[in-house]
Coordinates of N, CA and C in Angstrom, one line a residue:
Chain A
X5 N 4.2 -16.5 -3.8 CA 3.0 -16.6 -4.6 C 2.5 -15.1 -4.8
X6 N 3.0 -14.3 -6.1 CA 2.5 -12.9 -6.1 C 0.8 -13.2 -6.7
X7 N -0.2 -12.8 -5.6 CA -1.3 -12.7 -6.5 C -1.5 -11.1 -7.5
X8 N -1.1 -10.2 -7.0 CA -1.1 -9.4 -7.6 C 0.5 -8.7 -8.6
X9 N 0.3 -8.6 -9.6 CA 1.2 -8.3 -10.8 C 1.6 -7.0 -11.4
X10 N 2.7 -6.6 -11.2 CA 2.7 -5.3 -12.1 C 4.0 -5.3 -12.9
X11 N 4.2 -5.8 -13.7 CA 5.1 -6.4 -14.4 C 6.5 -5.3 -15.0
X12 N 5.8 -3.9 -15.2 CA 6.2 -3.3 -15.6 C 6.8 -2.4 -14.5
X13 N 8.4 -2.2 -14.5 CA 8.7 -1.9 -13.2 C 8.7 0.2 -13.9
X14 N 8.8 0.2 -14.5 CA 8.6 1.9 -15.0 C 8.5 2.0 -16.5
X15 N 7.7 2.9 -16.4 CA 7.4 4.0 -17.8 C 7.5 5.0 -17.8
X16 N 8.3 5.6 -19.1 CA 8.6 6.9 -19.3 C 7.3 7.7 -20.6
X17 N 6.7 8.6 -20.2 CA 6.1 8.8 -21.5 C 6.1 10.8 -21.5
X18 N 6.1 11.3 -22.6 CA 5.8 12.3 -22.6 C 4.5 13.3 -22.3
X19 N 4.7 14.5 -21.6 CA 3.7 15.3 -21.6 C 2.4 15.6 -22.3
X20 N 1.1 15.6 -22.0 CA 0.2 15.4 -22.9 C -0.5 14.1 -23.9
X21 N 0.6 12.9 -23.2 CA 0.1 11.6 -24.1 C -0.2 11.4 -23.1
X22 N -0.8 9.7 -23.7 CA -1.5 8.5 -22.7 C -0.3 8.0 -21.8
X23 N -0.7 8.0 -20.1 CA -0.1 6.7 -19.2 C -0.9 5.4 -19.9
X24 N -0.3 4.4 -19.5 CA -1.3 3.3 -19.3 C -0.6 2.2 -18.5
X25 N -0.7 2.2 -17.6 CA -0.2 1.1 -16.3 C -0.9 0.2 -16.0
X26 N -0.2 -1.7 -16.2 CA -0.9 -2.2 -15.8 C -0.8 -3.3 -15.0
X27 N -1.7 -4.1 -14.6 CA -1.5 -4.7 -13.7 C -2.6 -6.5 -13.6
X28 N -2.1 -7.4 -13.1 CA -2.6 -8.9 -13.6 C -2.7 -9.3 -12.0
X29 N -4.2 -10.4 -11.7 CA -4.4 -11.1 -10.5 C -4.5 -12.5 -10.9
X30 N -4.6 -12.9 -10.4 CA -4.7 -14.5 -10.1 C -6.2 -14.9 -8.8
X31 N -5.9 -14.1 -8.3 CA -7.2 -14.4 -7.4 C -8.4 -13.8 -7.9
X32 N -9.5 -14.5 -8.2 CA -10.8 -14.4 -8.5 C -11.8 -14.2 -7.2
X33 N -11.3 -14.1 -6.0 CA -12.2 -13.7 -4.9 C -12.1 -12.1 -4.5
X34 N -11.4 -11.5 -5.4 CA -10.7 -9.9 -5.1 C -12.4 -9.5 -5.0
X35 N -12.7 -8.1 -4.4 CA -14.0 -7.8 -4.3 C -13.7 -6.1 -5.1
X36 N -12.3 -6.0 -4.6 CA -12.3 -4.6 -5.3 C -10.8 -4.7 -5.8
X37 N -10.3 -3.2 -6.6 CA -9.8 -3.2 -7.3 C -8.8 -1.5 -6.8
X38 N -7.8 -1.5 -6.4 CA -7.4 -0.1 -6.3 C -6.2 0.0 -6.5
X39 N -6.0 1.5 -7.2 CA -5.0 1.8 -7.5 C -4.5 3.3 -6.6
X40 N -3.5 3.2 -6.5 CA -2.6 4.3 -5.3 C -1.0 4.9 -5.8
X41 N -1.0 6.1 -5.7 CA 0.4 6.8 -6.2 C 1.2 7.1 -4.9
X42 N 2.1 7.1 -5.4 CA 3.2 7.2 -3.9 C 4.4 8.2 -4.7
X43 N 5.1 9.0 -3.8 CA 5.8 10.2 -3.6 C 7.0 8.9 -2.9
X44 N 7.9 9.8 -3.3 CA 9.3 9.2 -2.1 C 9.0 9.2 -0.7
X45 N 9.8 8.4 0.4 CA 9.6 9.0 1.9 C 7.9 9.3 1.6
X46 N 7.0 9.3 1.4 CA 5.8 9.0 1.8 C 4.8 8.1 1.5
X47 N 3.8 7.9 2.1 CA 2.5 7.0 1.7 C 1.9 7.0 1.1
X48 N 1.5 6.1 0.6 CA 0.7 6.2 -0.5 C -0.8 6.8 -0.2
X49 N -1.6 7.5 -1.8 CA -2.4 8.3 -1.7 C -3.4 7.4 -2.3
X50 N -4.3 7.3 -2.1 CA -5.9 6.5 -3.0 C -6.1 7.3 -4.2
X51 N -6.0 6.7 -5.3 CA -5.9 7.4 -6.5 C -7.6 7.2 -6.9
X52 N -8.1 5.7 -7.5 CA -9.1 5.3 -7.9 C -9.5 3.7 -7.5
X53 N -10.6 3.5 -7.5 CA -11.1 2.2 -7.5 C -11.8 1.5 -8.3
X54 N -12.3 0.2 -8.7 CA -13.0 -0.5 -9.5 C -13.7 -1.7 -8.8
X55 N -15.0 -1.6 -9.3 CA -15.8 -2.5 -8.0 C -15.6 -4.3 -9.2
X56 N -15.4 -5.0 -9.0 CA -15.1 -6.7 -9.3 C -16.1 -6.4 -10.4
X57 N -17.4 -6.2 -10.3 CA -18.7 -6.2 -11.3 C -18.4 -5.0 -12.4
X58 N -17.8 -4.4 -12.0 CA -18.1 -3.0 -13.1 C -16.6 -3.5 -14.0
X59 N -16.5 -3.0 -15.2 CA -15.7 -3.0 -16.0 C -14.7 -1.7 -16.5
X60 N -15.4 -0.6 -16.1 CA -14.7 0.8 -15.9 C -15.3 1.4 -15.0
X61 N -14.3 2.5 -14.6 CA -14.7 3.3 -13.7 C -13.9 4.9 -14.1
X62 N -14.5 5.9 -14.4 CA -13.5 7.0 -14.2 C -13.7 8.0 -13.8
X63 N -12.6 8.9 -13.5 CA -12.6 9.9 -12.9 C -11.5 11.3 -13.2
X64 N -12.3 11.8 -14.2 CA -11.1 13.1 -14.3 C -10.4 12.8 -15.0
X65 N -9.1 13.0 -15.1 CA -8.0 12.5 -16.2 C -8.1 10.7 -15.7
X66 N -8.4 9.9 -14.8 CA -7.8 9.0 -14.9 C -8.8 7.8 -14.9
X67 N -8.9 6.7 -16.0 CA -9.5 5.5 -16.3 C -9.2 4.7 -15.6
X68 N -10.0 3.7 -15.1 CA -9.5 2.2 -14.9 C -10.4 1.3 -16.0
X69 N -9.8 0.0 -16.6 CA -10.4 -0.5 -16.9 C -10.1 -2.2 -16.2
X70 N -11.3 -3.0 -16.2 CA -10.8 -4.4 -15.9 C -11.7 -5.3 -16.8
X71 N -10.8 -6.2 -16.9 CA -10.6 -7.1 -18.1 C -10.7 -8.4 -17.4
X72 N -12.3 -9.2 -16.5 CA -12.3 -10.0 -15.7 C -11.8 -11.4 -16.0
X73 N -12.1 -11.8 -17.5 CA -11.7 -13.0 -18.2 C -10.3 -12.9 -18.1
X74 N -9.9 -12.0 -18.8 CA -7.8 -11.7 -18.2 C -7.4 -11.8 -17.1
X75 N -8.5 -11.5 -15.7 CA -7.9 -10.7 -15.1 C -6.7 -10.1 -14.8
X76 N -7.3 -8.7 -15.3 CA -6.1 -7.9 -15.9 C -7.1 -6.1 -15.8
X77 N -6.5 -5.4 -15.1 CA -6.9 -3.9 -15.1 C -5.7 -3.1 -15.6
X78 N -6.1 -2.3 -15.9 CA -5.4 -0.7 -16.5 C -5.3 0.3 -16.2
X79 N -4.9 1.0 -15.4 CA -4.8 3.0 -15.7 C -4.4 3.5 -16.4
X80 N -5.4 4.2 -17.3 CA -4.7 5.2 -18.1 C -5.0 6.5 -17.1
X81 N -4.4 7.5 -18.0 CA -4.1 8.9 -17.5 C -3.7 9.7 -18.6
X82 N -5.0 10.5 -19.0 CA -5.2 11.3 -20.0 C -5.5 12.9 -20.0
X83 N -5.0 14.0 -20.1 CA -3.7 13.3 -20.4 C -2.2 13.6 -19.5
X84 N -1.4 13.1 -19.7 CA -0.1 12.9 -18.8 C 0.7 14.4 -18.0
X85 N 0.7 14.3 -17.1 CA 1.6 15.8 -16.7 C 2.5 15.7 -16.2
X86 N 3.5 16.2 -16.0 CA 4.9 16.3 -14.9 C 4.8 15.6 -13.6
X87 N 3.2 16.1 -13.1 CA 3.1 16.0 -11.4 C 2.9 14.5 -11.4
X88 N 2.4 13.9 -12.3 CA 2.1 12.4 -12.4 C 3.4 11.2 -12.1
X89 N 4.3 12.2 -12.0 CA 5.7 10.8 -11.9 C 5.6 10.7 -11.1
X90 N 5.6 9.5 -10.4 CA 5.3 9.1 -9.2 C 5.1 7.5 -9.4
X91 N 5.4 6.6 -8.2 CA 5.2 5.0 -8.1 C 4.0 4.7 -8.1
X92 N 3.5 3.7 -8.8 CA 1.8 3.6 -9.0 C 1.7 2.4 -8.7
X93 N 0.6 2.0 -7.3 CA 0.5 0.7 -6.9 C -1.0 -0.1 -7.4
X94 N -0.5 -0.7 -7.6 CA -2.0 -1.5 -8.4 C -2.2 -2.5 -7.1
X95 N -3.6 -2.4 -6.1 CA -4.0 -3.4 -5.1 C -5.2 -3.9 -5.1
X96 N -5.5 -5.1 -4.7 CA -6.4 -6.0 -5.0 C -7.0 -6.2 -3.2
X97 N -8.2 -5.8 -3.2 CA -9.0 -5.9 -1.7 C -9.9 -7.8 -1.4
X98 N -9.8 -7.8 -0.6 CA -10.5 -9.1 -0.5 C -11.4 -9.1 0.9
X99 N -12.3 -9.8 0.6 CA -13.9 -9.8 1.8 C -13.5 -9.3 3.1
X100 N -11.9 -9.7 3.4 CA -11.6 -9.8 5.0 C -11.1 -8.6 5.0
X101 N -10.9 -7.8 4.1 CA -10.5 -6.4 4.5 C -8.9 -6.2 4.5
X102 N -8.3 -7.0 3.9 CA -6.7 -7.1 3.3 C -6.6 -6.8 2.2
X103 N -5.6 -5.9 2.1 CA -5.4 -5.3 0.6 C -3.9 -6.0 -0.5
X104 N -3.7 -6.6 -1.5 CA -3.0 -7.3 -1.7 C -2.1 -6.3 -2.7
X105 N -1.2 -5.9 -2.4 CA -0.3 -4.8 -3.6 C 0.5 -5.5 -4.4
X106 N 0.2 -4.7 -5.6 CA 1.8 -5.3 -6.8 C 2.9 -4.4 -6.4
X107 N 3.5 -5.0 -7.1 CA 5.4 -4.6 -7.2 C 5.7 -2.9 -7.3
X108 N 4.4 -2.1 -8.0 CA 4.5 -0.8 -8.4 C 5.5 -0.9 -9.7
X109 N 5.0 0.5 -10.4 CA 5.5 1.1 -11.3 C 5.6 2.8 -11.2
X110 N 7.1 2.9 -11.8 CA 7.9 4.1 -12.0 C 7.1 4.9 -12.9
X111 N 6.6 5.8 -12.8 CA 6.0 6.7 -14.0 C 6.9 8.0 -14.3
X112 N 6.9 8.3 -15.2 CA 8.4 9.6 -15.2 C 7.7 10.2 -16.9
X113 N 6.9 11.5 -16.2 CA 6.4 12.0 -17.9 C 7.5 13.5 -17.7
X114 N 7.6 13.4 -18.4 CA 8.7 13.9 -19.5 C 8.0 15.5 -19.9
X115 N 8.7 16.8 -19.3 CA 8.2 18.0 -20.0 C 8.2 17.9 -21.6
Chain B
X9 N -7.6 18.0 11.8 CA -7.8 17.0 10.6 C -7.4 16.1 11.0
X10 N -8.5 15.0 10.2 CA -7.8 13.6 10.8 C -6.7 12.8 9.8
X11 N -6.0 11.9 10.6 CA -4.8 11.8 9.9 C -4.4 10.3 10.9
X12 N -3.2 10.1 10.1 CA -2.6 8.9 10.6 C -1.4 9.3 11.0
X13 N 0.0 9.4 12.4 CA 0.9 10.0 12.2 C 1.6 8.6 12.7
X14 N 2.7 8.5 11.7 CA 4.3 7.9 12.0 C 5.1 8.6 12.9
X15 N 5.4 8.0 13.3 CA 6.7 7.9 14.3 C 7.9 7.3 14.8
X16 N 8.9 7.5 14.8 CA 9.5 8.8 13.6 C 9.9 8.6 12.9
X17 N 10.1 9.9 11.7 CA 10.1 9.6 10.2 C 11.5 8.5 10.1
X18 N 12.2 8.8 11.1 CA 13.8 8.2 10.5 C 14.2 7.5 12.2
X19 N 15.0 6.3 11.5 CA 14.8 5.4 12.9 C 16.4 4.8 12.7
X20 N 17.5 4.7 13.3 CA 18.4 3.8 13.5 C 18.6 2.7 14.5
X21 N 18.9 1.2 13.6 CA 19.2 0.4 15.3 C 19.9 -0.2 14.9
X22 N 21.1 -0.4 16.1 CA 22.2 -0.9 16.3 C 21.5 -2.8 16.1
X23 N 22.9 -3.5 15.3 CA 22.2 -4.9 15.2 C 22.1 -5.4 16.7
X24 N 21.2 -6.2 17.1 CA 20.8 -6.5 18.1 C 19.5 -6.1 18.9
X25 N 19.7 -4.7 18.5 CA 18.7 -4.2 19.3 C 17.3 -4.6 18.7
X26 N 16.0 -4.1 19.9 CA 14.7 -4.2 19.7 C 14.3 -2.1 19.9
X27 N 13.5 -2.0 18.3 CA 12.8 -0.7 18.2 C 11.8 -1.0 17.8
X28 N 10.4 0.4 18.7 CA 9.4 0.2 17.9 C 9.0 1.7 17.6
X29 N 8.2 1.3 16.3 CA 7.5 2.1 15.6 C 6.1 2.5 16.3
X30 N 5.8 3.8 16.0 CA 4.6 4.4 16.7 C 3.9 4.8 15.5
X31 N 2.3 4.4 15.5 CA 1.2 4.4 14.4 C 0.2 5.1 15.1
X32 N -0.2 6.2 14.9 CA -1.5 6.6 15.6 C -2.7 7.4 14.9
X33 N -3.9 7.0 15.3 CA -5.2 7.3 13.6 C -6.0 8.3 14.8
X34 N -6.6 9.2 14.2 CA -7.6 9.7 15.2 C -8.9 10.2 14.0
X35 N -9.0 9.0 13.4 CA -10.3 8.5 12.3 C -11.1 8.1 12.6
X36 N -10.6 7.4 14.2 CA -12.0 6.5 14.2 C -11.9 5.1 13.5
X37 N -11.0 4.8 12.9 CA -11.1 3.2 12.1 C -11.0 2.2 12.8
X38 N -11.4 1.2 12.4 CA -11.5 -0.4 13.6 C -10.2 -1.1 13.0
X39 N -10.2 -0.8 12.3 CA -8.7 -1.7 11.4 C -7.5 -1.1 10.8
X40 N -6.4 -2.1 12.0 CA -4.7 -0.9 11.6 C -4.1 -2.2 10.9
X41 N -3.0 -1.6 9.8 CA -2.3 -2.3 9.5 C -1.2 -2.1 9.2
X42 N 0.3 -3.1 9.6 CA 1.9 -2.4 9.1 C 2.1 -3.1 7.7
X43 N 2.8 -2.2 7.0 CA 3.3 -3.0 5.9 C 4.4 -2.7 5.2
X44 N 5.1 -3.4 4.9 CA 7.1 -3.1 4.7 C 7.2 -2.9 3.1
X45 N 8.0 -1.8 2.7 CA 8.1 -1.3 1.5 C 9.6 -1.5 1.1
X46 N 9.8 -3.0 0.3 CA 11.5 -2.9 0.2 C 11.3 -2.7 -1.6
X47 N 12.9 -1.8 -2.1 CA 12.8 -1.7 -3.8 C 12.4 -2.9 -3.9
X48 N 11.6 -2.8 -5.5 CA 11.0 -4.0 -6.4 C 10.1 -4.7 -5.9
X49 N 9.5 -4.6 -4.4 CA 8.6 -5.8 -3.9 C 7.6 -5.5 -3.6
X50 N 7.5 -4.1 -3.4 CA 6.2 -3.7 -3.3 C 5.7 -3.7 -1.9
X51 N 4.7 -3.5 -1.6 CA 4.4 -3.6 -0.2 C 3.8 -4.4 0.7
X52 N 4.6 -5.1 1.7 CA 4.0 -6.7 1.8 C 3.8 -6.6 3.4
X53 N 2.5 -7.0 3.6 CA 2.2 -7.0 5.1 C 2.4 -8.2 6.2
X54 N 2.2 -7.3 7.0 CA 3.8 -7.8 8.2 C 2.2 -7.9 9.6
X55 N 1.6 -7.1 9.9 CA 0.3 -7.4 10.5 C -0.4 -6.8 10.4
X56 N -1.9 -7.5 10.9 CA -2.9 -6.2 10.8 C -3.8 -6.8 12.0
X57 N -5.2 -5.7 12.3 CA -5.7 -5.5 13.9 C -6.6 -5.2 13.0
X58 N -8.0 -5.9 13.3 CA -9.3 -5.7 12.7 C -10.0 -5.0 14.0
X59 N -9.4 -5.4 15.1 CA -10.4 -4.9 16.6 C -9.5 -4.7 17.6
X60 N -9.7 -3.5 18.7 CA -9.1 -3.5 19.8 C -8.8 -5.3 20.3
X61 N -7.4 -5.5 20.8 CA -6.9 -6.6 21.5 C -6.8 -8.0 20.6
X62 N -6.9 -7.8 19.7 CA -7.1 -8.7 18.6 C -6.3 -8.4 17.2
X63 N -5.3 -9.2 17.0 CA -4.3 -8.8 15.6 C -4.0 -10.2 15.0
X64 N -4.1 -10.2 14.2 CA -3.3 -11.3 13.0 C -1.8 -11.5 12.3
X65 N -1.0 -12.1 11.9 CA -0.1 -12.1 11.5 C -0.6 -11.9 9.7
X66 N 0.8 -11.1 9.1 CA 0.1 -11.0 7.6 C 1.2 -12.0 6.9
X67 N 1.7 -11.8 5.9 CA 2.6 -12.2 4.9 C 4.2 -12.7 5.4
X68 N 5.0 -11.9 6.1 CA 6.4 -11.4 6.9 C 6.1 -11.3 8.2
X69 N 5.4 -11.9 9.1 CA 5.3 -11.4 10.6 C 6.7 -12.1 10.7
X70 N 7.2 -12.9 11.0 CA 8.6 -13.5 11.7 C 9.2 -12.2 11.6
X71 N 10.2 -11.9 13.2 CA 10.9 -11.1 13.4 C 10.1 -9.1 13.9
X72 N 9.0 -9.7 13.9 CA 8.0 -8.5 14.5 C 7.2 -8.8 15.3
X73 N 6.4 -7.8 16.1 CA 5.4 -8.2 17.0 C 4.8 -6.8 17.0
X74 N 3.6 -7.2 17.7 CA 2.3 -5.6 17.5 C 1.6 -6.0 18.7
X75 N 1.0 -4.7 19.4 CA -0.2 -4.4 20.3 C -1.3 -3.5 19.6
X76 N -2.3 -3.9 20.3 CA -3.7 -2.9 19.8 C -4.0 -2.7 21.2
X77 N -4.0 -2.1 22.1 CA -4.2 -2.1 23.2 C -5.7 -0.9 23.4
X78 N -5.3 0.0 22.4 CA -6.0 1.0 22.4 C -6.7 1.6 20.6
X79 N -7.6 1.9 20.3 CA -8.1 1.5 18.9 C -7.0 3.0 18.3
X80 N -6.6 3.6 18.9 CA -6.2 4.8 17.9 C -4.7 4.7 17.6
X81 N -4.2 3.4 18.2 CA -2.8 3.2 18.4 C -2.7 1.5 18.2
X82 N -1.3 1.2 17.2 CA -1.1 0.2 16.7 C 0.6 0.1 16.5
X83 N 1.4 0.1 17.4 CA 2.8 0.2 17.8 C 3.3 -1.1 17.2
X84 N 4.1 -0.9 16.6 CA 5.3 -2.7 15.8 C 6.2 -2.4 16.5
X85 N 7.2 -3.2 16.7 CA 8.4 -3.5 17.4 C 8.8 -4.4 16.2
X86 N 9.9 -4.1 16.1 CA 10.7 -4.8 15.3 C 12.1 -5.5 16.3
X87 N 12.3 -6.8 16.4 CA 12.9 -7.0 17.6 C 14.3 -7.6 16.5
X88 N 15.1 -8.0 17.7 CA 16.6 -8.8 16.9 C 16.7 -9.9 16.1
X89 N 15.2 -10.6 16.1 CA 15.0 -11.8 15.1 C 14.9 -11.3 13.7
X90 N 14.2 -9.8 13.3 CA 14.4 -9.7 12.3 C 15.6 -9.6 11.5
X91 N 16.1 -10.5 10.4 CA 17.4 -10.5 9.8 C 17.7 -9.2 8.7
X92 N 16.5 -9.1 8.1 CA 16.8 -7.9 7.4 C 15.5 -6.7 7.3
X93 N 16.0 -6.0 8.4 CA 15.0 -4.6 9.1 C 15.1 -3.6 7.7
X94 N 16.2 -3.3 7.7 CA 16.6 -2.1 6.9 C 15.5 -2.0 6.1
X95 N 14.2 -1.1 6.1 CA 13.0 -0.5 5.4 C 12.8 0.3 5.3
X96 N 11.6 0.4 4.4 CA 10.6 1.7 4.6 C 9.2 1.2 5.4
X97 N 8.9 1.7 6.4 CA 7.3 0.8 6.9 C 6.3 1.6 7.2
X98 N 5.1 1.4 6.7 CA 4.2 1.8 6.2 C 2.7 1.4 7.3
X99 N 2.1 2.7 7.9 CA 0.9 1.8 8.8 C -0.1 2.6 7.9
X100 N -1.2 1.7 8.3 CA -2.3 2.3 7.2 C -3.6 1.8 8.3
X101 N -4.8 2.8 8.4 CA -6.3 2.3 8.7 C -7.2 2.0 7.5
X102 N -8.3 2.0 8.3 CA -9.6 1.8 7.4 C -10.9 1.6 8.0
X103 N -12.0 1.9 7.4 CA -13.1 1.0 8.0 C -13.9 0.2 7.2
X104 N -14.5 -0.4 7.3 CA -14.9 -1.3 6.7 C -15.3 -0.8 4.8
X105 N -15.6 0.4 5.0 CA -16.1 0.9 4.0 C -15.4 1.0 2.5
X106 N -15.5 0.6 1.4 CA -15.0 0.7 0.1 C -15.4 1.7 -0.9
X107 N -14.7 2.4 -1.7 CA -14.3 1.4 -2.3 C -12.2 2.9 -2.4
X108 N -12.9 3.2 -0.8 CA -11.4 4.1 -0.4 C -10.2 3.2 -0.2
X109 N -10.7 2.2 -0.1 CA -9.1 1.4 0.9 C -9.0 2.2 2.4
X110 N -7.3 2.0 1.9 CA -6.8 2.4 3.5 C -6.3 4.3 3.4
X111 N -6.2 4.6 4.1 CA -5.2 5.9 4.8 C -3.9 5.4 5.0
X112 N -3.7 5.9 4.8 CA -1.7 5.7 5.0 C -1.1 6.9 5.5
X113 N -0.2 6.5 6.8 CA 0.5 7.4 7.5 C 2.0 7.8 6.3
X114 N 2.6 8.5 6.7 CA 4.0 8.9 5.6 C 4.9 7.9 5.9
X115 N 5.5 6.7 7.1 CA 6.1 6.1 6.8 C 7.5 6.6 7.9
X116 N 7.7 5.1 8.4 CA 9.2 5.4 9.2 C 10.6 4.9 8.6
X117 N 11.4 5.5 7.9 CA 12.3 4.5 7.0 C 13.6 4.2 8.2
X118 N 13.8 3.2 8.3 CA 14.4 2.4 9.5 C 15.5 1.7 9.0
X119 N 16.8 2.1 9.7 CA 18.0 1.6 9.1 C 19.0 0.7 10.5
X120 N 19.6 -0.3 9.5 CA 20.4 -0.7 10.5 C 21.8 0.0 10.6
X121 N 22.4 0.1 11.7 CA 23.7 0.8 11.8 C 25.2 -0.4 12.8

C-alpha cells in the first residue's frame, strides 16, 4: 500500500528550462509535505516543505505547489542547472512524527 | 558541527552472519530512525525510537533489531533472518519540530558476500 507516489521514475530536461516533479498521496492525515534531493552513496538533503493548509510555498529557484482536492504536489525548479541532477524524494509527514517517502525521481538537466 | 555519522560507509557479510550498523547524532534529537534504500522503492522504514529505551517497528522490521540505550546512539543489527540485506541504509533524526524533517546521516551500503 504505497501512500505516497512518484510515478515518474526520471526526467531529463535541459539547462535553463522548467523541472517539474511530481508526486500523489492517498492519505489525507499527512500534516506536512517534503521534498529532499539525494546524491549517490549519500543522504538525503531537505530541499523544501509545504504545510497541509498552504497551497504554495517557495523558495529561490524552487516551488512547491499542492493540489489538496488531487492530492497531488509539484516541484518546479526554475530555472534548471547541471548541479540539479540528482534523485528527488517527495515525503509525506504525519502527527506521529513518521515520514512516508515515494519511489524518487531521476533528474538529469542536460548542459 | 552537528551531524549524524554512519558507520561504516561499506559493510560486507558473509550469509549467515549477524552485522550491525552504527548511527550516531550529537543534535540533540529525541527521535532516531533506520530506513532501507533498494532501486525503484524508495525509502522504506525498518524502525524508529521516539525516546531513549523505547523503539517501534516501521514498514520491514522482520529480519532486524535496534537499541536506544543512549539518545545520541541508535545501532540496527541486521541478523541472519534477513533474506535479502543487500542495501543502502539510511539513519536519520529529528525533533519534533517542522517543517525540516529529518537529518540524514550518508548511509552504510551493505552487501552480502
Amino acid at each position: 500500500d504505497q501512500q505516497v507516489k512518484q510515478n515518474s521514475p526520471s526526467l531529463s530536461v535541459q539547462e535553463g528550462r522548467i523541472s517539474i516533479l511530481n508526486c500523489d498521496y492517498t492519505n489525507s492525515m499527512f500534516d506536512y509535505f517534503l521534498w529532499y534531493k539525494k546524491y549517490p552513496a549519500e543522504g538525503p538533503t531537505f530541499l523544501i516543505s509545504i504545510s497541509s493548509i498552504k497551497d504554495k510555498n517557495e523558495d529561490g529557484r524552487f516551488t512547491v505547489f499542492l493540489n489538496k482536492s488531487a492530492k497531488h504536489l509539484s516541484l518546479h525548479i526554475v530555472p534548471s542547472q547541471p548541479g540539479d541532477s540528482a534523485v528527488y524524494f517527495c515525503a509525506a509527514l504525519l502527527g506521529s512524527g513518521k515520514l512516508i517517502f515515494g519511489q524518487g525521481t531521476t533528474l538529469q538537466v542536460k548542459p | 558541527d552537528g551531524g549524524i555519522t554512519q558507520s561504516p560507509k561499506y559493510l560486507f557479510r558473509k550469509e549467515g552472519q549477524n552485522v550491525t550498523l552504527s548511527c550516531e547524532q550529537n543534535l540533540n534529537h529525541d527521535a532516531m530512525y533506520w530506513y532501507r534504500q533498494d532501486p525503484g522503492q524508495g525509502l522504506r522504514l525498518i524502525y524508529y525510537s521516539q525516546i531513549v529505551n523505547d523503539f517501534q517497528k516501521g514498514d520491514i522490521a522482520e529480519g532486524y533489531s535496534v537499541s536506544r540505550e543512549k539518545k545520541e546512539s541508535f545501532p540496527l543489527t541486521v541478523t541472519s533472518a534477513q533474506k535479502n540485506p543487500t542495501a543502502f541504509y539510511l539513519c536519520a533524526s529529528t525533533t519534533s519540530t517542522v517543517p525540516n524533517g529529518y537529518t540524514f546521516g550518508s548511509g552504510t551500503r551493505l552487501t552480502v558476500v
